[in-house]
CSV table of C-alpha atoms and ligand atoms in Angstrom, one decimal:
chain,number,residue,atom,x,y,z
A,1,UNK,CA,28.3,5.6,10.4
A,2,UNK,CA,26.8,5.5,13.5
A,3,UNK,CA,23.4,7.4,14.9
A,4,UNK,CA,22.4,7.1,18.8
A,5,UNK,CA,19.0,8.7,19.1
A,6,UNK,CA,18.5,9.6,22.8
A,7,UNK,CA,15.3,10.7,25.2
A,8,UNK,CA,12.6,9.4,23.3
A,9,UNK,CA,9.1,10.1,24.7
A,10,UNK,CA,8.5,6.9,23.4
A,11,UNK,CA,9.4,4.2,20.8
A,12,UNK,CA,6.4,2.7,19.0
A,13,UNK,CA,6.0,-0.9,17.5
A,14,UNK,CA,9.2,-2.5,19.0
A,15,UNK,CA,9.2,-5.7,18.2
A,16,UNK,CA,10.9,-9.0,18.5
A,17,UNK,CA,12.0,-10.3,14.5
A,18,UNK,CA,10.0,-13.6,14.7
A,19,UNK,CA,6.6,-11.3,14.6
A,20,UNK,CA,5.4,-11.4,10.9
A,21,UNK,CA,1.7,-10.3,11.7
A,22,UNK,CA,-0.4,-9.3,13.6
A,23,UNK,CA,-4.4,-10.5,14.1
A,24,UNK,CA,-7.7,-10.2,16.2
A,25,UNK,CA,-6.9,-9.0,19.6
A,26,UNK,CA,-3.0,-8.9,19.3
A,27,UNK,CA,-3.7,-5.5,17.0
A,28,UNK,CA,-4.8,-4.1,20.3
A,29,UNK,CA,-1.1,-4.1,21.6
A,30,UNK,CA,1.1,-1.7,20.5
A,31,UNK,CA,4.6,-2.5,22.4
A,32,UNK,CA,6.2,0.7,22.8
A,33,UNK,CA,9.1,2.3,25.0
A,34,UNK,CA,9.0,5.1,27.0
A,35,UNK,CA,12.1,7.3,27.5
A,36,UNK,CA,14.2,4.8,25.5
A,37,UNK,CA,17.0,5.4,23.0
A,38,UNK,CA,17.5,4.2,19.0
A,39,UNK,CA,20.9,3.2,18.1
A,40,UNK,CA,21.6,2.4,14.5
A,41,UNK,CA,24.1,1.5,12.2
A,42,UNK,CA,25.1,2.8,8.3
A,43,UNK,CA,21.1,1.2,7.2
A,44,UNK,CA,20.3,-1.0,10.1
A,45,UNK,CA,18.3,-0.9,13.9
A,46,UNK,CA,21.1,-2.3,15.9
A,47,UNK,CA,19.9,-1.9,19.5
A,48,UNK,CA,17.3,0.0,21.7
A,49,UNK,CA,16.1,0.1,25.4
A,50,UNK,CA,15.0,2.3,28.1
A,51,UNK,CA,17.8,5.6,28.5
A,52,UNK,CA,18.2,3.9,32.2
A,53,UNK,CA,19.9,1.0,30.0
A,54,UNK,CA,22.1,2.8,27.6
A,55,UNK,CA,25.6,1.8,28.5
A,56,UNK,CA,27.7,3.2,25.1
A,57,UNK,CA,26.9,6.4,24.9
A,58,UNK,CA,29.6,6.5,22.0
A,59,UNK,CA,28.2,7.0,18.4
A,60,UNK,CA,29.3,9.1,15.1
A,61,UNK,CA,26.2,11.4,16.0
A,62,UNK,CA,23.8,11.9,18.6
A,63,UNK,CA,20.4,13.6,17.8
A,64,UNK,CA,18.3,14.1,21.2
A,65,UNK,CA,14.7,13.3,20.9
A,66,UNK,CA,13.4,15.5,24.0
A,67,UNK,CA,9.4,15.2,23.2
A,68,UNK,CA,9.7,13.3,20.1
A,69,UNK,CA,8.1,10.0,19.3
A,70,UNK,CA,9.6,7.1,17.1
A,71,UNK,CA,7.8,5.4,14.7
A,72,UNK,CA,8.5,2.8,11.8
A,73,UNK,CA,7.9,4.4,8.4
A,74,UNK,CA,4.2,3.2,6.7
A,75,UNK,CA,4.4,0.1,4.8
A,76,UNK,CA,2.0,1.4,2.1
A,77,UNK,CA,0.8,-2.1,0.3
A,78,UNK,CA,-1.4,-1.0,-2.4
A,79,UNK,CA,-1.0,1.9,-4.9
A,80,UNK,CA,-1.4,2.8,-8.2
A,81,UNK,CA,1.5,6.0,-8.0
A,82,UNK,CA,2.7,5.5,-11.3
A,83,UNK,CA,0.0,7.6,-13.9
A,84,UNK,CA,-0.1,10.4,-16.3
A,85,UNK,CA,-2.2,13.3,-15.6
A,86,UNK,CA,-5.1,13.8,-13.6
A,87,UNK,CA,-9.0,13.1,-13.6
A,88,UNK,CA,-10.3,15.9,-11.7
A,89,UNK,CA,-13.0,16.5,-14.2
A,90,UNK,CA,-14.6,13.0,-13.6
A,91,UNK,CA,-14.5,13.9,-9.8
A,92,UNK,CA,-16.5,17.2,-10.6
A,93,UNK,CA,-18.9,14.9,-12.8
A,94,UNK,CA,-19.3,12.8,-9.5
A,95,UNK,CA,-19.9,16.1,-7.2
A,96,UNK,CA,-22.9,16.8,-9.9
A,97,UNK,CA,-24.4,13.3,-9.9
A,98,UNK,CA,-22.7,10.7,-11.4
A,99,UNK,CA,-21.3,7.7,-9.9
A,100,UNK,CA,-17.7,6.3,-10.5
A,101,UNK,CA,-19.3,3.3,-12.4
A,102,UNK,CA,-21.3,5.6,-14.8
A,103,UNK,CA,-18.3,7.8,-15.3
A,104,UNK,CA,-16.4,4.3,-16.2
A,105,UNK,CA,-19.2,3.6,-18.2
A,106,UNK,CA,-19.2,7.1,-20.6
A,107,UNK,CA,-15.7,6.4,-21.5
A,108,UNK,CA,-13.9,7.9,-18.5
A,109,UNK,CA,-12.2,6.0,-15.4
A,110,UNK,CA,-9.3,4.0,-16.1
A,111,UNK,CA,-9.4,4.0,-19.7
A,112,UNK,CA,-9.6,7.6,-19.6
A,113,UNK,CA,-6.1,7.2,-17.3
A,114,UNK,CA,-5.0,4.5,-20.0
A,115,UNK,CA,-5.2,6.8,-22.9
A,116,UNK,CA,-3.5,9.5,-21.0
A,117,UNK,CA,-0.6,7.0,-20.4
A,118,UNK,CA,-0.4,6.0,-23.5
A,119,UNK,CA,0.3,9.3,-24.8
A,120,UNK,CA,3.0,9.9,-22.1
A,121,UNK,CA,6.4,9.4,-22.6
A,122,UNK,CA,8.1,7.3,-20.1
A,123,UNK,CA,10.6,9.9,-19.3
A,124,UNK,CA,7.6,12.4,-18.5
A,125,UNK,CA,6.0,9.4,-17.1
A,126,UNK,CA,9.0,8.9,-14.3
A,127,UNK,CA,9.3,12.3,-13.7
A,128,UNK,CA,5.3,13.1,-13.0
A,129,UNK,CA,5.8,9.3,-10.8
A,130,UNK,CA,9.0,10.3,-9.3
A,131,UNK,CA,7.8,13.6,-7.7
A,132,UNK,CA,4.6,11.1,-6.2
A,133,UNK,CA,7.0,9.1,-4.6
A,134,UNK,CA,9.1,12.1,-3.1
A,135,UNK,CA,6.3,13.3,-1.6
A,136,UNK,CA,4.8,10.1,0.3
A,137,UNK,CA,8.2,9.3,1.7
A,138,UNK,CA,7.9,12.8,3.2
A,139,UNK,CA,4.8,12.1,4.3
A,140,UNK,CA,6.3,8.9,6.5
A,141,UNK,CA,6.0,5.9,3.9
A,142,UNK,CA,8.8,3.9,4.1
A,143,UNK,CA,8.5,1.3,2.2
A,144,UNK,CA,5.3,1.2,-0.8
A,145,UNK,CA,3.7,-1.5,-3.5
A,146,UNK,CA,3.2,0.0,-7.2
A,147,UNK,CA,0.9,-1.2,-9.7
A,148,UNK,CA,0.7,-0.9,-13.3
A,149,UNK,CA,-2.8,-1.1,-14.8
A,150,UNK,CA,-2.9,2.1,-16.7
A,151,UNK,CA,-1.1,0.9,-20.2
A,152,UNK,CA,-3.8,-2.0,-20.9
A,153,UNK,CA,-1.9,-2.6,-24.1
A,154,UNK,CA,1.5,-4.6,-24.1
A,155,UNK,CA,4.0,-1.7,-25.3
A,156,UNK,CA,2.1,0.8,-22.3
A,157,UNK,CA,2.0,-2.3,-19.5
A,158,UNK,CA,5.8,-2.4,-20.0
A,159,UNK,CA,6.4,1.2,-19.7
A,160,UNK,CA,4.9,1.5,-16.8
A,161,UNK,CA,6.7,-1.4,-15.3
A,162,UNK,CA,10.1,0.2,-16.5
A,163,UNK,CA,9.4,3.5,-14.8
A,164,UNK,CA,8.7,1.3,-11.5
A,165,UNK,CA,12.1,-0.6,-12.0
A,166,UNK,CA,13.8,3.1,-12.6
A,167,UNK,CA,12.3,4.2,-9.4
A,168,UNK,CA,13.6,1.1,-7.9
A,169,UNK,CA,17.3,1.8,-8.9
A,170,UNK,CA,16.5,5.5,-7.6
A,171,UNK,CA,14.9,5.3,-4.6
A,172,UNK,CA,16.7,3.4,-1.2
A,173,UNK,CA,12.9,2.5,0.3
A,174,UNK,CA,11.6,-1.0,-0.4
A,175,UNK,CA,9.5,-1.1,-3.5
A,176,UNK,CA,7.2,-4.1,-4.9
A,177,UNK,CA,5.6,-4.1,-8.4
A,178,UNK,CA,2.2,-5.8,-9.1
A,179,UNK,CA,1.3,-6.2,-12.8
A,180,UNK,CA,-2.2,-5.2,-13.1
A,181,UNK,CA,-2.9,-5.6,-16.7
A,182,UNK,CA,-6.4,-6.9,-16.3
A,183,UNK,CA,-7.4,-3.4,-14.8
A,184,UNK,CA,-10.3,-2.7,-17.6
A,185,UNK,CA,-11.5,-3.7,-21.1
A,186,UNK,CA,-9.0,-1.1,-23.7
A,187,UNK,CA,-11.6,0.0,-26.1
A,188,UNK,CA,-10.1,-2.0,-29.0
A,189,UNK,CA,-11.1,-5.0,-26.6
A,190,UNK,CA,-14.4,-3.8,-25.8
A,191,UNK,CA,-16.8,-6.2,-26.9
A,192,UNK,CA,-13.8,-9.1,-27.0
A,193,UNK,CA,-13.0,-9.9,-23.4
A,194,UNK,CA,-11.6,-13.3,-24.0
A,195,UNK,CA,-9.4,-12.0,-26.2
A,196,UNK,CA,-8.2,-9.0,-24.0
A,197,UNK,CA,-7.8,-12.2,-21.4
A,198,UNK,CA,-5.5,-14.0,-23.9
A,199,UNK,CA,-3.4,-11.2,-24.7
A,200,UNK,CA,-2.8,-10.5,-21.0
A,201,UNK,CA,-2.2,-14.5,-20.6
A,202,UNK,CA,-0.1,-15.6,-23.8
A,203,UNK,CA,1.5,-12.1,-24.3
A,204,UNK,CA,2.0,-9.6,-21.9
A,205,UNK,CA,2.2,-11.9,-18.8
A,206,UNK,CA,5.2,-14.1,-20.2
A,207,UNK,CA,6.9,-10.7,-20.9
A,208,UNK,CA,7.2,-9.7,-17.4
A,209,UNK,CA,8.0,-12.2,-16.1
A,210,UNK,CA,10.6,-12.8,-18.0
A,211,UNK,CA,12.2,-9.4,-17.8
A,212,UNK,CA,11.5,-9.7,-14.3
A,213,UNK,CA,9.4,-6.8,-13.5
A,214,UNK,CA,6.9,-7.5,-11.6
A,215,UNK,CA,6.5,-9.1,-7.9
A,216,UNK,CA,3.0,-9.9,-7.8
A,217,UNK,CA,0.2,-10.2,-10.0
A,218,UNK,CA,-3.2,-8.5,-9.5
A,219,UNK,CA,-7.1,-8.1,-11.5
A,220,UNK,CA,-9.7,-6.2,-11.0
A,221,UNK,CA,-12.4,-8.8,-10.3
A,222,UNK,CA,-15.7,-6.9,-10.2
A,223,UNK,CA,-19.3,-6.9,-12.4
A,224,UNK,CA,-18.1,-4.7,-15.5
A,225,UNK,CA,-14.8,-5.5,-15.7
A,226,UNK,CA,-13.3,-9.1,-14.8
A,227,UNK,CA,-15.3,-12.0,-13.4
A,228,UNK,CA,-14.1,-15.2,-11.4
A,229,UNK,CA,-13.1,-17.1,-14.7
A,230,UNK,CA,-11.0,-14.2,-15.6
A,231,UNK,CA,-9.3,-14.1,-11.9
A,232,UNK,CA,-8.9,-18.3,-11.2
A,233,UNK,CA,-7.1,-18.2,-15.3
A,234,UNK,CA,-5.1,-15.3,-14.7
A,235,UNK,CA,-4.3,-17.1,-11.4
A,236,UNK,CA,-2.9,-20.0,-12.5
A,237,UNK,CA,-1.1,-18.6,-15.3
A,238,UNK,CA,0.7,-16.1,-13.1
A,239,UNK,CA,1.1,-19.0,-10.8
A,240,UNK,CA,3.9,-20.5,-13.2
A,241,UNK,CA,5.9,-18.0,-12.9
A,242,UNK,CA,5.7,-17.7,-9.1
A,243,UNK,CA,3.9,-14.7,-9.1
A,244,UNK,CA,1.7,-14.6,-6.3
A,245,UNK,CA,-2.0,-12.8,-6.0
A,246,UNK,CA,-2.3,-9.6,-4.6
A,247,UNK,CA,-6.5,-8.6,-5.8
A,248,UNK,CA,-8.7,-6.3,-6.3
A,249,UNK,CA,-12.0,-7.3,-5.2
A,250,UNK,CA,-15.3,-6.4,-3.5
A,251,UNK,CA,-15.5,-2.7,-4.1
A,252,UNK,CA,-18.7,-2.7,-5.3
A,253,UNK,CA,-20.1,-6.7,-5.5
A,254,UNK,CA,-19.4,-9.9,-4.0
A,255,UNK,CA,-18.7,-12.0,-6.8
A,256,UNK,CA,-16.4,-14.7,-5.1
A,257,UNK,CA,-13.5,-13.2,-5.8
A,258,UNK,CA,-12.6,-13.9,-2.3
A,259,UNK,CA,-13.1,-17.1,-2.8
A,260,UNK,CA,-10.7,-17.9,-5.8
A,261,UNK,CA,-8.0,-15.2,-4.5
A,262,UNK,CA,-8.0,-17.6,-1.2
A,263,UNK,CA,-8.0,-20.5,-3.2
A,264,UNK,CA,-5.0,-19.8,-5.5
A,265,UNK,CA,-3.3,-18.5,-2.3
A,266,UNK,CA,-3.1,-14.9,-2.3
A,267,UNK,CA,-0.6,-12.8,-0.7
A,268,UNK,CA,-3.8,-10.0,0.0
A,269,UNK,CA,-7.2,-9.3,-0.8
A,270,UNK,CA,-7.7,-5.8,-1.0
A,271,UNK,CA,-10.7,-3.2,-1.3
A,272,UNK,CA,-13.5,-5.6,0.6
A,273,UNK,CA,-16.2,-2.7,0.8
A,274,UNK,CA,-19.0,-5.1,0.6
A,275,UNK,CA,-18.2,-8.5,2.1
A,276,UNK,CA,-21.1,-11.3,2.6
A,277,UNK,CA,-20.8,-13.4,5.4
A,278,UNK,CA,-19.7,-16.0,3.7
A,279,UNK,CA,-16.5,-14.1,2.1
A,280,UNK,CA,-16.0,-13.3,6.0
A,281,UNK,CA,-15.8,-17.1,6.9
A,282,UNK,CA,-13.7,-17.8,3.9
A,283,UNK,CA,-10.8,-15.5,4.6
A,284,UNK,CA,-10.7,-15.7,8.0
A,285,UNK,CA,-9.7,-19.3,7.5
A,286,UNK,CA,-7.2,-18.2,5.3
A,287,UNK,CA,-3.7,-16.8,5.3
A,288,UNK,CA,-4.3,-14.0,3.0
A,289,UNK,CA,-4.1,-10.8,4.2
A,290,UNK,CA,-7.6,-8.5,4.2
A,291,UNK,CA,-6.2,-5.0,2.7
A,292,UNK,CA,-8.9,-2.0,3.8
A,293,UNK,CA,-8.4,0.9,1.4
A,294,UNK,CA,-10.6,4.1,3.3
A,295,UNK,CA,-9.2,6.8,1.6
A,296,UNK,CA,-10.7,5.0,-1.3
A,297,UNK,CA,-14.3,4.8,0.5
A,298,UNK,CA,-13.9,8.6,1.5
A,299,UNK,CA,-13.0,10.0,-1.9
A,300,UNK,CA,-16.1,7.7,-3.4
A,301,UNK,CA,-18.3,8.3,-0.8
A,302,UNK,CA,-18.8,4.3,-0.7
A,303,UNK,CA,-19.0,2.1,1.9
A,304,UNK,CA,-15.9,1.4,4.1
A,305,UNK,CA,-14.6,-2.0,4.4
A,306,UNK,CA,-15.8,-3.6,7.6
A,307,UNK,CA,-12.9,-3.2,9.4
A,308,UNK,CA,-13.8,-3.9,13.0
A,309,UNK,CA,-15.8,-7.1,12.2
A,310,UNK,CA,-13.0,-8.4,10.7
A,311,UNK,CA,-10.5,-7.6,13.6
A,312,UNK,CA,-13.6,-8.6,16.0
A,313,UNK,CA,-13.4,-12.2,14.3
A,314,UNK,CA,-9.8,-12.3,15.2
A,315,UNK,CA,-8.7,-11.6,11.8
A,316,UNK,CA,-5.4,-9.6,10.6
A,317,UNK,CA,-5.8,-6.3,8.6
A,318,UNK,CA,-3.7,-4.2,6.7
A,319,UNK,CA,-4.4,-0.5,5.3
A,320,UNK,CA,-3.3,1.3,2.5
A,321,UNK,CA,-3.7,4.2,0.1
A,322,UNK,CA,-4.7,2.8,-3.0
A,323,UNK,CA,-3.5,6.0,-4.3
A,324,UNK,CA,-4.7,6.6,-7.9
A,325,UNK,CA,-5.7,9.3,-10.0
A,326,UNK,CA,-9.3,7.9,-10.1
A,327,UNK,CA,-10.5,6.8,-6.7
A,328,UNK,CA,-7.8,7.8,-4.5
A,329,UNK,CA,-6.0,11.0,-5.4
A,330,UNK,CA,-3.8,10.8,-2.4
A,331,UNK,CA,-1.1,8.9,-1.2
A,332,UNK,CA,-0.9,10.0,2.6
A,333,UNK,CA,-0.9,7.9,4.9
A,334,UNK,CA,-1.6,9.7,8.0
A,335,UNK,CA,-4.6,10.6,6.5
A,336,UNK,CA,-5.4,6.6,6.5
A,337,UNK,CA,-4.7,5.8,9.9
A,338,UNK,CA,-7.1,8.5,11.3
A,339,UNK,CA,-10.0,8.1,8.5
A,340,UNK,CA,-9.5,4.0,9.9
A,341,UNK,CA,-9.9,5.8,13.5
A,342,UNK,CA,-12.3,7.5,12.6
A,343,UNK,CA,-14.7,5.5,10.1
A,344,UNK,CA,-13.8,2.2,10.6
A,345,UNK,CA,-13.3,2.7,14.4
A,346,UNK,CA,-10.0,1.2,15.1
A,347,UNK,CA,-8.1,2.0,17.9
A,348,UNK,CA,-4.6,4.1,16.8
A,349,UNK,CA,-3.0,0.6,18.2
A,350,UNK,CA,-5.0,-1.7,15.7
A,351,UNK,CA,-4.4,1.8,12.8
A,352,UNK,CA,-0.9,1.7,13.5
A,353,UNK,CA,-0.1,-2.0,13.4
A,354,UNK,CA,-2.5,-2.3,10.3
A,355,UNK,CA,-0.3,0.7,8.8
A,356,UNK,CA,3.1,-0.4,9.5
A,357,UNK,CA,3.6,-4.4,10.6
A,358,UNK,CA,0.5,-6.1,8.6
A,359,UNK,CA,1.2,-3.6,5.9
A,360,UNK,CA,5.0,-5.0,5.5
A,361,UNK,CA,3.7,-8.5,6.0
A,362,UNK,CA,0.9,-7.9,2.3
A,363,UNK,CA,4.2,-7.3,0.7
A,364,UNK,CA,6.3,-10.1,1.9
A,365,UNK,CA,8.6,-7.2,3.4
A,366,UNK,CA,7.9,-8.6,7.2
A,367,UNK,CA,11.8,-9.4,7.3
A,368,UNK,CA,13.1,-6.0,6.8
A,369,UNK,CA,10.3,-3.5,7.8
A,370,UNK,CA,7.3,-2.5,9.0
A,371,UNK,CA,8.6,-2.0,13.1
A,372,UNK,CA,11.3,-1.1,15.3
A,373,UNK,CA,13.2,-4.3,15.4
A,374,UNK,CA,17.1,-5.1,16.0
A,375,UNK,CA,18.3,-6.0,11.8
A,376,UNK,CA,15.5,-4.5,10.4
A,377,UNK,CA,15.9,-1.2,8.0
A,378,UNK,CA,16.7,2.0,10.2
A,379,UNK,CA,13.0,3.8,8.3
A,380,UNK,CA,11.3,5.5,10.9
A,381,UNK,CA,9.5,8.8,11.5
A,382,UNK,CA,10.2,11.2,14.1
A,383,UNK,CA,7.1,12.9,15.3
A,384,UNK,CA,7.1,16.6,16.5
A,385,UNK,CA,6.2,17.5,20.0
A,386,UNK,CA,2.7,15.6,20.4
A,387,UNK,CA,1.4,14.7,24.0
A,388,UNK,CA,0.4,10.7,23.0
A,389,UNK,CA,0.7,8.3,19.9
A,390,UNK,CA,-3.2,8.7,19.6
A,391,UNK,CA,-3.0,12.1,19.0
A,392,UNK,CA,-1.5,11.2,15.3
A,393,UNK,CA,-5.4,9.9,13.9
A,394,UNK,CA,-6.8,12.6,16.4
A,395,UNK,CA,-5.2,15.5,15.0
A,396,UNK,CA,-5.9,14.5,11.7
A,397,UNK,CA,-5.4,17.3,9.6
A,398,UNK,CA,-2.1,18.4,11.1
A,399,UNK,CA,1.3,17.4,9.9
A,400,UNK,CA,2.5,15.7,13.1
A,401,UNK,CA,5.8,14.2,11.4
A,402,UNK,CA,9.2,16.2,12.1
A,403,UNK,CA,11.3,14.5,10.0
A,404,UNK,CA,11.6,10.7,8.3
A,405,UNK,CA,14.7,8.3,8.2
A,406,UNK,CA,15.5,6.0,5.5
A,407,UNK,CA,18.2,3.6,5.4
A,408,UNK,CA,19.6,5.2,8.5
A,409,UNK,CA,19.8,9.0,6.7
A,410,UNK,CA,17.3,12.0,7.0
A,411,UNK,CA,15.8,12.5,3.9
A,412,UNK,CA,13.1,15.1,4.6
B,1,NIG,O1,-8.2,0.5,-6.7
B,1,NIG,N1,-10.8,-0.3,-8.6
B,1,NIG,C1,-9.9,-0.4,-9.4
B,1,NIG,N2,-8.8,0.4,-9.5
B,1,NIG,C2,-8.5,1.6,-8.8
B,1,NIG,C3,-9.1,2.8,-9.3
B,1,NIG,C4,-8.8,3.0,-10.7
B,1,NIG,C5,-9.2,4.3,-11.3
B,1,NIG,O2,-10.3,4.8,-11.1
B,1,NIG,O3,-8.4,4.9,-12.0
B,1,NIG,C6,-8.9,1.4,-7.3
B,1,NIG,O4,-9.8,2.0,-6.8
B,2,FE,FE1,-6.4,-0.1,-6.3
C-alpha cells in the first residue's frame, strides 16, 4: 500500500538518518519543507521533496494536504501510564495547603497509587492503561516510554510489567518499559530500607530480566525515598543484565544523583528541577540525555527545570510527560511543548526537536522515529489549517492536530 501526501504547507523535522540528536545551538534549526510532498510505503517514509520535484505522481492513494502541516508523532520518553485509579483527593489536599512531600509523608503519594494497584486486577489494570494510551496517540504521540513503579511488591511489579508487554502486542507505536521498582518505601518496608533494596536487587530485578520485560531500569533518587547508595547498587546490578539507566532525580534536592546516573552511563536523567552548578558541569560532559518534565512543574507548582541554561551551555534536551496519577495527570504532549515555550522559554524549534528527535534518542528509538526521515516509521501528525509551526505552543489550549498516522494508517 501506497500513500503520496501532496501540497504540504510544510514538512517539519526532515532529516537526514545519520542525525541521532540534537544539542546547544543545532535545537535552533528546525529543517522543514515548504510546499513538499510525503510519499510512504505499507509502514515506512520512502521519499519526500518540494511538489516542484515530485516526478511519480502514481500511489494506491493520494490525500492532498492544502494548508496542512506535517509533523513526526511525539517521542514521549518518560511516563508512568500504566496505574489504577486516580489521586484527585491528594491534589485538593495540595489546593488547601499541603505539599506533595507532606501528602507522601501522611500515607498518600505513590503508596497510596501502590495499594490501589495492588487491589486491581491486571485485566482491569489493561483496560483503565489501554484507554490512557488510546488517547495520547490521539493526541500526536507516536512512539511513548512506560514505567512500572506502582506494585512495590514482586507479584504487583510484574503485573504491571505484563500489562506493558500486552500493550506492546496491541499497540503498532514503539513502546519501551522501564522497571521502576525502587519508586518508594511499601509500608511493610518502611523502617527496613535495605531490605526493600535487596528484594528489588536479589528478587524482583533477576525476574525481569529474565522474562524480559523490561528495557531500562530507573529509581527514584531523592531525600525520603532512595539515596546515591541505593542508585550506584541498583546501577550496577541492573547493569548485568544490560539494562541501562533511565533516573529520576533532582525534583526536589541535589543529592548527586547526577553524578552516579552519569557515571554508570545513563541513557537519561530526567526531572532536573533543581540543578547545582556542578550537576550542570557534570552532565554536560556527559552523553546522557537531560529529560525536562514541565507539566510536572506546572501541576506541582515547582520549579521548572532550567531548560534554557542547559541548551545555552550547548547541551541536548529532551521533554516529556511524566504522566502519572500523582504529579502529572496528563499525558498531552502539546500541552508540553507550549508550557516549554512558555515557561522554560524555548523556541517552538528547540520544543519541537526536544519533543520529537532528542525524545526518540532518551529511548534508543533514534533509528526508527522521532523525524521525517527516508526508512524511518511513517508516524506523523497532520495539523489542521494553522498559519505557522509556532502557532502549535502559541495556541496552546487548542487542538491544532487533524489527524495522526501510525505505521503508515490513520488511526484517529
Ligand atoms: O515522576 N517523582 C517520582 N515519581 C513520579 C510521581 C509519582 C506519584 O506521585 O505518583 C514523578 O513525578
Ligand atoms: Fe516520573
Amino acid at each position: 500500500m501506497t500513500v503520496l501526501f501532496t501540497n504540504i504547507k510544510e514538512l517539519i523535522q526532515v532529516r537526514d538518518k545519520n542525525v541521532q540528536k540534537v544539542s546547544g545551538k543545532a535545537m535552533k534549526e528546525l529543517p522543514t519543507i515548504k510546499n513538499a510532498f510525503l510519499y510512504i510505503e505499507n509502514d515506512t517514509i520512502i521519499d519526500f521533496g518540494t511538489m516542484d520535484e515530485l516526478q511519480n505522481t502514481k500511489a494506491d492513494d493520494i490525500i492532498d494536504c492544502t494548508g496542512k502541516m506535517i509533523l513526526p508523532t511525539w517521542c514521549d520518553s518518560h511516563t508512568h501510564l500504566v496505574y489504577a485509579g486516580n489521586r484527585e483527593q491528594e491534589f485538593i489536599d495540595r489546593i488547601n495547603g499541603l505539599t506533595y512531600q507532606e501528602i507522601a509523608h501522611k500515607g498518600g503519594g505513590i503508596v497510596n497509587s501502590a495499594k490501589k494497584l495492588q487491589e486491581t486486577s491486571e485485566d482491569e489494570l489493561y483496560e483503565q492503561s489501554k484507554n490512557r494510551l488510546l488517547e495520547v496517540i490521539q493526541m500526536g504521540t507516536g512512539a511513548i516510554e512506560i514505567k512500572s513503579g506502582y506494585g512495590l511488591t514482586t507479584a504487583a511489579e510484574l503485573k504491571m510489567l505484563q500489562v506493558v508487554k500486552r500493550l506492546k502486542q496491541e499497540f503498532s507505536i514503539p513502546i519501551k518499559t522501564t522497571f521502576l521498582a525502587a519508586h518508594a518505601l511499601p509500608p511493610f518496608y518502611k523502617n527496613n530500607k535495605n531490605g526493600f533494596m535487596k528484594l528489588v536487587i536479589e528478587e524482583m530485578l533477576p525476574k525481569v530480566a529474565e522474562q524480559k520485560l523490561a528495557d531500562f531500569i530507573d529509581i527514584f533518587c531523592e531525600k525520603g525515598y532512595f539515596d546515591i547508595d541505593d542508585t550506584h547498587e541498583l546501577l550496577k546490578a541492573a547493569n548485568k543484565y544490560q539494562l541501562k539507566a533511565k533516573i529520576h532525580v533532582n525534583q526536589f534536592n541535589s543529592i548527586g544523583g547526577i553524578q552516579t546516573a552519569v557515571q554508570h552511563q545513563a541513557l537519561s536523567v530526567d526531572h532536573l528541577e533543581v540543578m547545582t552548578e556542578e550537576d550542570i558541569q557534570t552532565l554536560k560532559a556527559s552523553n546522557t540525555m537531560p529529560v525536562a518534565l514541565p507539566s510536572c512543574s506546572y501541576f506541582l507548582s515547582i520549579p521548572y527545570t532550567p531548560a534554557r541554561r542547559l541548551i545555552d551551555e550547548g547541551m541536548a534536551l529532551a521533554l516529556a510527560t511524566d504522566y502519572n496519577p500523582g504529579s502529572t495527570p496528563s499525558g498531552n504532549m502539546n500541552f508540553v511543548v507550549a508550557t516549554a515555550c512558555i515557561k522554560m522559554k524555548l523556541t517552538p524549534e528547540e520544543a519541537i526537536n526536544a519533543a520529537t528527535l532528542n525524545g526518540a534518542f532518551a529511548m534508543e528509538l533514534s533509528h526508527e522515529v522521532g523525524s521525517i526521515t527516508k526508512g524511518k516509521k511513517a508516524n506523523f501528525i497532520i495539523t489542521k489549517n494553522i498559519p505557522s509551526y509556532g502557532y502549535l505552543p502559541y495556541a496552546f489550549g487548542s487542538n491544532n492536530i487533524e489527524c495522526v498516522f501510525i505505521n503508515g494508517k490513520r488511526i484517529a
